[in-house]
């Protein structure tokens, strides 16, 4: 029996179904909804978490057991994670996998899919609803508020797990990239995690941002310890990427919302 558990929720096509197997939590929710009357085709979006960031800190182990190719095999996915032994950040965007490792002035970013991850949070949607961002979003708090407002306006429960993305110009962003030296054999702790993170800034560029909403019940599994949301980014030139620590998004950017 696999040590990974699975949770599936089916919405709009019958009663919820939950399947759990084994010890480590692997959470996945799949939402299926039917188009407006007269259109009979089925739309779907999915969200999945393989592995657990929380478990990494609980055990102090950073070895990766999740294959990037397995995640990418699900199609046009968007998401993020961290490389085996924390030797880089992972950004999944449009079905491609980008690996960022720290550099002198900016990270080194490479497209590759032959690695394993400590954890992956990712999803896809057959159709993305485009929602214009008509005001400046100053800081992660305002971005989180905007995501929560959007979810409420679309009647999505705030305890749902889902992936979203934002594309557009930012005024400023601070981002980090993880890299733990392979010679470091110490138990991994939040302090070690912070020390292994390099920090960078990006100004006035168009960014491709992927975020995941955890809600209170799932915070820590694929977000920072008590956070309900996490976001990663990659720029148009594909030479800057990492996890977002602070950001100001300019009006005119587009929020892409999964059509669940």
mmCIF file of N, CA, C and O in Angstrom, residues 52-63 80-90 100 102 117-119 175-181 184-199 220-227 230-232 242-245:
data_model
loop_
_atom_site.group_PDB
_atom_site.id
_atom_site.type_symbol
_atom_site.label_atom_id
_atom_site.label_comp_id
_atom_site.label_asym_id
_atom_site.label_seq_id
_atom_site.Cartn_x
_atom_site.Cartn_y
_atom_site.Cartn_z
ATOM 1 N N UNK A 52 4.547 16.951 1.411
ATOM 2 C CA UNK A 52 4.081 17.883 2.434
ATOM 3 C C UNK A 52 5.226 18.732 2.957
ATOM 4 O O UNK A 52 6.216 18.217 3.472
ATOM 5 N N UNK A 53 5.098 20.040 2.814
ATOM 6 C CA UNK A 53 6.075 20.973 3.379
ATOM 7 C C UNK A 53 6.086 20.853 4.898
ATOM 8 O O UNK A 53 7.130 20.915 5.541
ATOM 9 N N UNK A 54 4.913 20.695 5.465
ATOM 10 C CA UNK A 54 4.783 20.564 6.911
ATOM 11 C C UNK A 54 5.537 19.342 7.421
ATOM 12 O O UNK A 54 6.223 19.391 8.454
ATOM 13 N N UNK A 55 5.425 18.239 6.694
ATOM 14 C CA UNK A 55 6.106 17.018 7.094
ATOM 15 C C UNK A 55 7.621 17.177 7.031
ATOM 16 O O UNK A 55 8.355 16.583 7.821
ATOM 17 N N UNK A 56 8.095 18.002 6.083
ATOM 18 C CA UNK A 56 9.527 18.266 5.979
ATOM 19 C C UNK A 56 10.056 18.855 7.278
ATOM 20 O O UNK A 56 11.101 18.432 7.794
ATOM 21 N N UNK A 57 9.338 19.817 7.839
ATOM 22 C CA UNK A 57 9.788 20.430 9.083
ATOM 23 C C UNK A 57 9.555 19.507 10.279
ATOM 24 O O UNK A 57 10.325 19.517 11.241
ATOM 25 N N UNK A 58 8.514 18.692 10.206
ATOM 26 C CA UNK A 58 8.231 17.781 11.322
ATOM 27 C C UNK A 58 9.314 16.720 11.440
ATOM 28 O O UNK A 58 9.722 16.344 12.541
ATOM 29 N N UNK A 59 9.780 16.206 10.297
ATOM 30 C CA UNK A 59 10.785 15.145 10.317
ATOM 31 C C UNK A 59 12.208 15.671 10.196
ATOM 32 O O UNK A 59 13.162 14.966 10.536
ATOM 33 N N UNK A 60 12.358 16.896 9.688
ATOM 34 C CA UNK A 60 13.689 17.442 9.449
ATOM 35 C C UNK A 60 14.361 16.895 8.216
ATOM 36 O O UNK A 60 15.540 17.153 7.973
ATOM 37 N N UNK A 61 13.600 16.150 7.399
ATOM 38 C CA UNK A 61 14.166 15.523 6.206
ATOM 39 C C UNK A 61 13.744 16.282 4.951
ATOM 40 O O UNK A 61 12.593 16.706 4.835
ATOM 41 N N UNK A 62 14.666 16.415 4.006
ATOM 42 C CA UNK A 62 14.405 17.203 2.801
ATOM 43 C C UNK A 62 14.523 16.381 1.519
ATOM 44 O O UNK A 62 14.594 16.948 0.433
ATOM 45 N N UNK A 63 14.556 15.070 1.644
ATOM 46 C CA UNK A 63 14.674 14.247 0.448
ATOM 47 C C UNK A 63 13.369 14.263 -0.339
ATOM 48 O O UNK A 63 12.282 14.263 0.229
ATOM 49 N N UNK A 80 3.904 24.903 -8.062
ATOM 50 C CA UNK A 80 5.231 25.185 -7.531
ATOM 51 C C UNK A 80 5.641 24.099 -6.542
ATOM 52 O O UNK A 80 4.839 23.263 -6.123
ATOM 53 N N UNK A 81 6.905 24.139 -6.157
ATOM 54 C CA UNK A 81 7.425 23.204 -5.172
ATOM 55 C C UNK A 81 8.881 23.508 -4.912
ATOM 56 O O UNK A 81 9.400 24.556 -5.310
ATOM 57 N N UNK A 82 9.542 22.566 -4.252
ATOM 58 C CA UNK A 82 10.964 22.727 -3.965
ATOM 59 C C UNK A 82 11.697 21.437 -4.291
ATOM 60 O O UNK A 82 11.198 20.334 -4.065
ATOM 61 N N UNK A 83 12.900 21.592 -4.834
ATOM 62 C CA UNK A 83 13.680 20.486 -5.364
ATOM 63 C C UNK A 83 14.175 19.575 -4.237
ATOM 64 O O UNK A 83 14.382 20.009 -3.101
ATOM 65 N N UNK A 84 14.379 18.319 -4.581
ATOM 66 C CA UNK A 84 14.992 17.353 -3.686
ATOM 67 C C UNK A 84 16.190 17.956 -2.948
ATOM 68 O O UNK A 84 17.033 18.614 -3.543
ATOM 69 N N UNK A 85 16.236 17.761 -1.627
ATOM 70 C CA UNK A 85 17.272 18.289 -0.748
ATOM 71 C C UNK A 85 17.296 19.816 -0.728
ATOM 72 O O UNK A 85 18.278 20.423 -0.307
ATOM 73 N N UNK A 86 16.189 20.409 -1.172
ATOM 74 C CA UNK A 86 16.027 21.876 -1.200
ATOM 75 C C UNK A 86 17.108 22.554 -2.038
ATOM 76 O O UNK A 86 17.578 23.644 -1.705
ATOM 77 N N UNK A 87 17.440 21.939 -3.159
ATOM 78 C CA UNK A 87 18.450 22.514 -4.042
ATOM 79 C C UNK A 87 17.787 23.275 -5.185
ATOM 80 O O UNK A 87 18.097 23.089 -6.358
ATOM 81 N N UNK A 88 16.875 24.173 -4.822
ATOM 82 C CA UNK A 88 16.228 25.028 -5.799
ATOM 83 C C UNK A 88 14.730 25.079 -5.627
ATOM 84 O O UNK A 88 14.123 24.260 -4.920
ATOM 85 N N UNK A 89 14.118 26.087 -6.240
ATOM 86 C CA UNK A 89 12.667 26.240 -6.285
ATOM 87 C C UNK A 89 12.148 25.752 -7.631
ATOM 88 O O UNK A 89 12.851 25.807 -8.646
ATOM 89 N N UNK A 90 10.899 25.298 -7.637
ATOM 90 C CA UNK A 90 10.254 24.772 -8.843
ATOM 91 C C UNK A 90 9.049 25.645 -9.172
ATOM 92 O O UNK A 90 8.225 25.925 -8.295
ATOM 93 N N UNK A 100 14.806 27.135 -10.361
ATOM 94 C CA UNK A 100 15.581 28.326 -10.012
ATOM 95 C C UNK A 100 16.536 27.992 -8.879
ATOM 96 O O UNK A 100 16.134 27.395 -7.869
ATOM 97 N N UNK A 102 19.972 29.917 -6.657
ATOM 98 C CA UNK A 102 20.541 31.247 -6.450
ATOM 99 C C UNK A 102 21.767 31.519 -7.311
ATOM 100 O O UNK A 102 22.553 30.617 -7.616
ATOM 101 N N UNK A 117 10.899 16.316 -6.274
ATOM 102 C CA UNK A 117 10.543 17.439 -5.419
ATOM 103 C C UNK A 117 10.241 16.970 -4.004
ATOM 104 O O UNK A 117 9.762 15.846 -3.798
ATOM 105 N N UNK A 118 10.517 17.838 -3.036
ATOM 106 C CA UNK A 118 10.099 17.584 -1.656
ATOM 107 C C UNK A 118 8.580 17.611 -1.582
ATOM 108 O O UNK A 118 7.958 16.782 -0.931
ATOM 109 N N UNK A 119 7.990 18.576 -2.261
ATOM 110 C CA UNK A 119 6.531 18.661 -2.387
ATOM 111 C C UNK A 119 6.203 19.421 -3.659
ATOM 112 O O UNK A 119 7.007 20.199 -4.165
ATOM 113 N N UNK A 175 11.573 38.548 -4.000
ATOM 114 C CA UNK A 175 11.369 37.111 -4.084
ATOM 115 C C UNK A 175 12.592 36.372 -3.566
ATOM 116 O O UNK A 175 13.693 36.921 -3.474
ATOM 117 N N UNK A 176 12.388 35.124 -3.196
ATOM 118 C CA UNK A 176 13.465 34.319 -2.648
ATOM 119 C C UNK A 176 13.637 33.034 -3.425
ATOM 120 O O UNK A 176 12.726 32.558 -4.102
ATOM 121 N N UNK A 177 14.841 32.467 -3.318
ATOM 122 C CA UNK A 177 15.169 31.187 -3.946
ATOM 123 C C UNK A 177 15.919 30.349 -2.918
ATOM 124 O O UNK A 177 16.886 30.808 -2.309
ATOM 125 N N UNK A 178 15.485 29.123 -2.737
ATOM 126 C CA UNK A 178 16.071 28.226 -1.748
ATOM 127 C C UNK A 178 17.236 27.448 -2.345
ATOM 128 O O UNK A 178 17.204 27.065 -3.520
ATOM 129 N N UNK A 179 18.284 27.241 -1.551
ATOM 130 C CA UNK A 179 19.337 26.303 -1.924
ATOM 131 C C UNK A 179 20.074 25.884 -0.658
ATOM 132 O O UNK A 179 20.730 26.690 -0.007
ATOM 133 N N UNK A 180 19.939 24.623 -0.334
ATOM 134 C CA UNK A 180 20.622 24.054 0.829
ATOM 135 C C UNK A 180 21.809 23.240 0.318
ATOM 136 O O UNK A 180 21.650 22.342 -0.518
ATOM 137 N N UNK A 181 23.001 23.561 0.823
ATOM 138 C CA UNK A 181 24.213 22.893 0.341
ATOM 139 C C UNK A 181 24.138 21.386 0.579
ATOM 140 O O UNK A 181 23.716 20.948 1.654
ATOM 141 N N UNK A 184 25.489 19.978 3.775
ATOM 142 C CA UNK A 184 24.823 20.293 5.041
ATOM 143 C C UNK A 184 23.983 19.099 5.473
ATOM 144 O O UNK A 184 22.962 18.794 4.870
ATOM 145 N N UNK A 185 24.395 18.445 6.514
ATOM 146 C CA UNK A 185 23.693 17.249 6.987
ATOM 147 C C UNK A 185 22.884 17.508 8.253
ATOM 148 O O UNK A 185 22.347 16.576 8.854
ATOM 149 N N UNK A 186 22.796 18.761 8.668
ATOM 150 C CA UNK A 186 22.050 19.095 9.882
ATOM 151 C C UNK A 186 20.555 18.883 9.666
ATOM 152 O O UNK A 186 20.064 18.932 8.535
ATOM 153 N N UNK A 187 19.837 18.649 10.750
ATOM 154 C CA UNK A 187 18.390 18.535 10.683
ATOM 155 C C UNK A 187 17.814 19.838 10.158
ATOM 156 O O UNK A 187 18.218 20.916 10.577
ATOM 157 N N UNK A 188 16.858 19.736 9.230
ATOM 158 C CA UNK A 188 16.298 20.951 8.645
ATOM 159 C C UNK A 188 15.255 21.557 9.582
ATOM 160 O O UNK A 188 14.366 20.878 10.073
ATOM 161 N N UNK A 189 15.388 22.846 9.816
ATOM 162 C CA UNK A 189 14.501 23.591 10.708
ATOM 163 C C UNK A 189 14.066 24.872 10.001
ATOM 164 O O UNK A 189 14.643 25.255 8.978
ATOM 165 N N UNK A 190 13.047 25.576 10.536
ATOM 166 C CA UNK A 190 12.687 26.875 9.939
ATOM 167 C C UNK A 190 13.862 27.847 9.887
ATOM 168 O O UNK A 190 14.000 28.611 8.930
ATOM 169 N N UNK A 191 14.730 27.813 10.893
ATOM 170 C CA UNK A 191 15.910 28.673 10.877
ATOM 171 C C UNK A 191 16.859 28.308 9.758
ATOM 172 O O UNK A 191 17.394 29.186 9.067
ATOM 173 N N UNK A 192 17.086 26.996 9.562
ATOM 174 C CA UNK A 192 17.922 26.537 8.453
ATOM 175 C C UNK A 192 17.303 26.934 7.119
ATOM 176 O O UNK A 192 18.002 27.316 6.176
ATOM 177 N N UNK A 193 15.989 26.858 7.039
ATOM 178 C CA UNK A 193 15.280 27.195 5.809
ATOM 179 C C UNK A 193 15.508 28.660 5.454
ATOM 180 O O UNK A 193 15.790 29.002 4.305
ATOM 181 N N UNK A 194 15.394 29.523 6.454
ATOM 182 C CA UNK A 194 15.603 30.949 6.219
ATOM 183 C C UNK A 194 17.040 31.239 5.804
ATOM 184 O O UNK A 194 17.290 32.034 4.886
ATOM 185 N N UNK A 195 17.997 30.586 6.438
ATOM 186 C CA UNK A 195 19.411 30.813 6.121
ATOM 187 C C UNK A 195 19.762 30.340 4.716
ATOM 188 O O UNK A 195 20.692 30.855 4.096
ATOM 189 N N UNK A 196 19.016 29.339 4.217
ATOM 190 C CA UNK A 196 19.305 28.777 2.900
ATOM 191 C C UNK A 196 18.635 29.538 1.766
ATOM 192 O O UNK A 196 18.757 29.149 0.607
ATOM 193 N N UNK A 197 17.908 30.614 2.089
ATOM 194 C CA UNK A 197 17.162 31.377 1.084
ATOM 195 C C UNK A 197 17.911 32.639 0.683
ATOM 196 O O UNK A 197 18.309 33.435 1.536
ATOM 197 N N UNK A 198 18.122 32.820 -0.608
ATOM 198 C CA UNK A 198 18.687 34.058 -1.153
ATOM 199 C C UNK A 198 17.548 34.952 -1.608
ATOM 200 O O UNK A 198 16.520 34.471 -2.095
ATOM 201 N N UNK A 199 17.727 36.265 -1.489
ATOM 202 C CA UNK A 199 16.652 37.223 -1.745
ATOM 203 C C UNK A 199 17.024 38.151 -2.906
ATOM 204 O O UNK A 199 18.170 38.591 -3.027
ATOM 205 N N UNK A 220 0.363 25.476 5.795
ATOM 206 C CA UNK A 220 1.555 24.754 6.202
ATOM 207 C C UNK A 220 1.861 23.557 5.343
ATOM 208 O O UNK A 220 3.017 23.130 5.266
ATOM 209 N N UNK A 221 0.866 22.987 4.677
ATOM 210 C CA UNK A 221 1.128 21.830 3.822
ATOM 211 C C UNK A 221 1.913 22.228 2.575
ATOM 212 O O UNK A 221 2.831 21.525 2.163
ATOM 213 N N UNK A 222 1.549 23.355 1.991
ATOM 214 C CA UNK A 222 2.254 23.823 0.792
ATOM 215 C C UNK A 222 2.384 25.344 0.796
ATOM 216 O O UNK A 222 2.703 25.949 -0.211
ATOM 217 N N UNK A 223 2.144 25.962 1.953
ATOM 218 C CA UNK A 223 2.382 27.387 2.156
ATOM 219 C C UNK A 223 3.293 27.532 3.371
ATOM 220 O O UNK A 223 3.610 26.560 4.047
ATOM 221 N N UNK A 224 3.703 28.775 3.644
ATOM 222 C CA UNK A 224 4.439 29.017 4.881
ATOM 223 C C UNK A 224 3.557 28.649 6.075
ATOM 224 O O UNK A 224 2.336 28.547 5.960
ATOM 225 N N UNK A 225 4.157 28.466 7.225
ATOM 226 C CA UNK A 225 3.533 27.793 8.359
ATOM 227 C C UNK A 225 2.094 28.178 8.659
ATOM 228 O O UNK A 225 1.228 27.323 8.796
ATOM 229 N N UNK A 226 1.815 29.472 8.763
ATOM 230 C CA UNK A 226 0.463 29.895 9.136
ATOM 231 C C UNK A 226 -0.241 30.648 8.009
ATOM 232 O O UNK A 226 -1.293 31.241 8.231
ATOM 233 N N UNK A 227 0.328 30.610 6.810
ATOM 234 C CA UNK A 227 -0.227 31.383 5.710
ATOM 235 C C UNK A 227 -1.292 30.595 4.948
ATOM 236 O O UNK A 227 -1.214 29.377 4.820
ATOM 237 N N UNK A 230 0.187 31.112 -1.019
ATOM 238 C CA UNK A 230 1.590 31.174 -1.423
ATOM 239 C C UNK A 230 1.631 31.501 -2.910
ATOM 240 O O UNK A 230 0.775 31.029 -3.677
ATOM 241 N N UNK A 231 2.616 32.302 -3.332
ATOM 242 C CA UNK A 231 2.754 32.637 -4.744
ATOM 243 C C UNK A 231 4.204 32.508 -5.190
ATOM 244 O O UNK A 231 5.125 32.849 -4.453
ATOM 245 N N UNK A 232 4.369 32.018 -6.415
ATOM 246 C CA UNK A 232 5.665 31.931 -7.066
ATOM 247 C C UNK A 232 5.587 32.710 -8.376
ATOM 248 O O UNK A 232 4.494 32.972 -8.888
ATOM 249 N N UNK A 242 11.184 32.466 -8.576
ATOM 250 C CA UNK A 242 11.293 32.109 -7.170
ATOM 251 C C UNK A 242 9.976 32.317 -6.452
ATOM 252 O O UNK A 242 8.941 32.569 -7.074
ATOM 253 N N UNK A 243 10.018 32.214 -5.122
ATOM 254 C CA UNK A 243 8.796 32.395 -4.330
ATOM 255 C C UNK A 243 8.676 33.861 -3.897
ATOM 256 O O UNK A 243 9.650 34.481 -3.475
ATOM 257 N N UNK A 244 7.481 34.396 -4.025
ATOM 258 C CA UNK A 244 7.246 35.818 -3.785
ATOM 259 C C UNK A 244 7.151 36.101 -2.288
ATOM 260 O O UNK A 244 6.394 35.454 -1.557
ATOM 261 N N UNK A 245 7.916 37.115 -1.845
ATOM 262 C CA UNK A 245 7.913 37.521 -0.445
ATOM 263 C C UNK A 245 7.179 38.841 -0.234
ATOM 264 O O UNK A 245 6.674 39.114 0.849
#
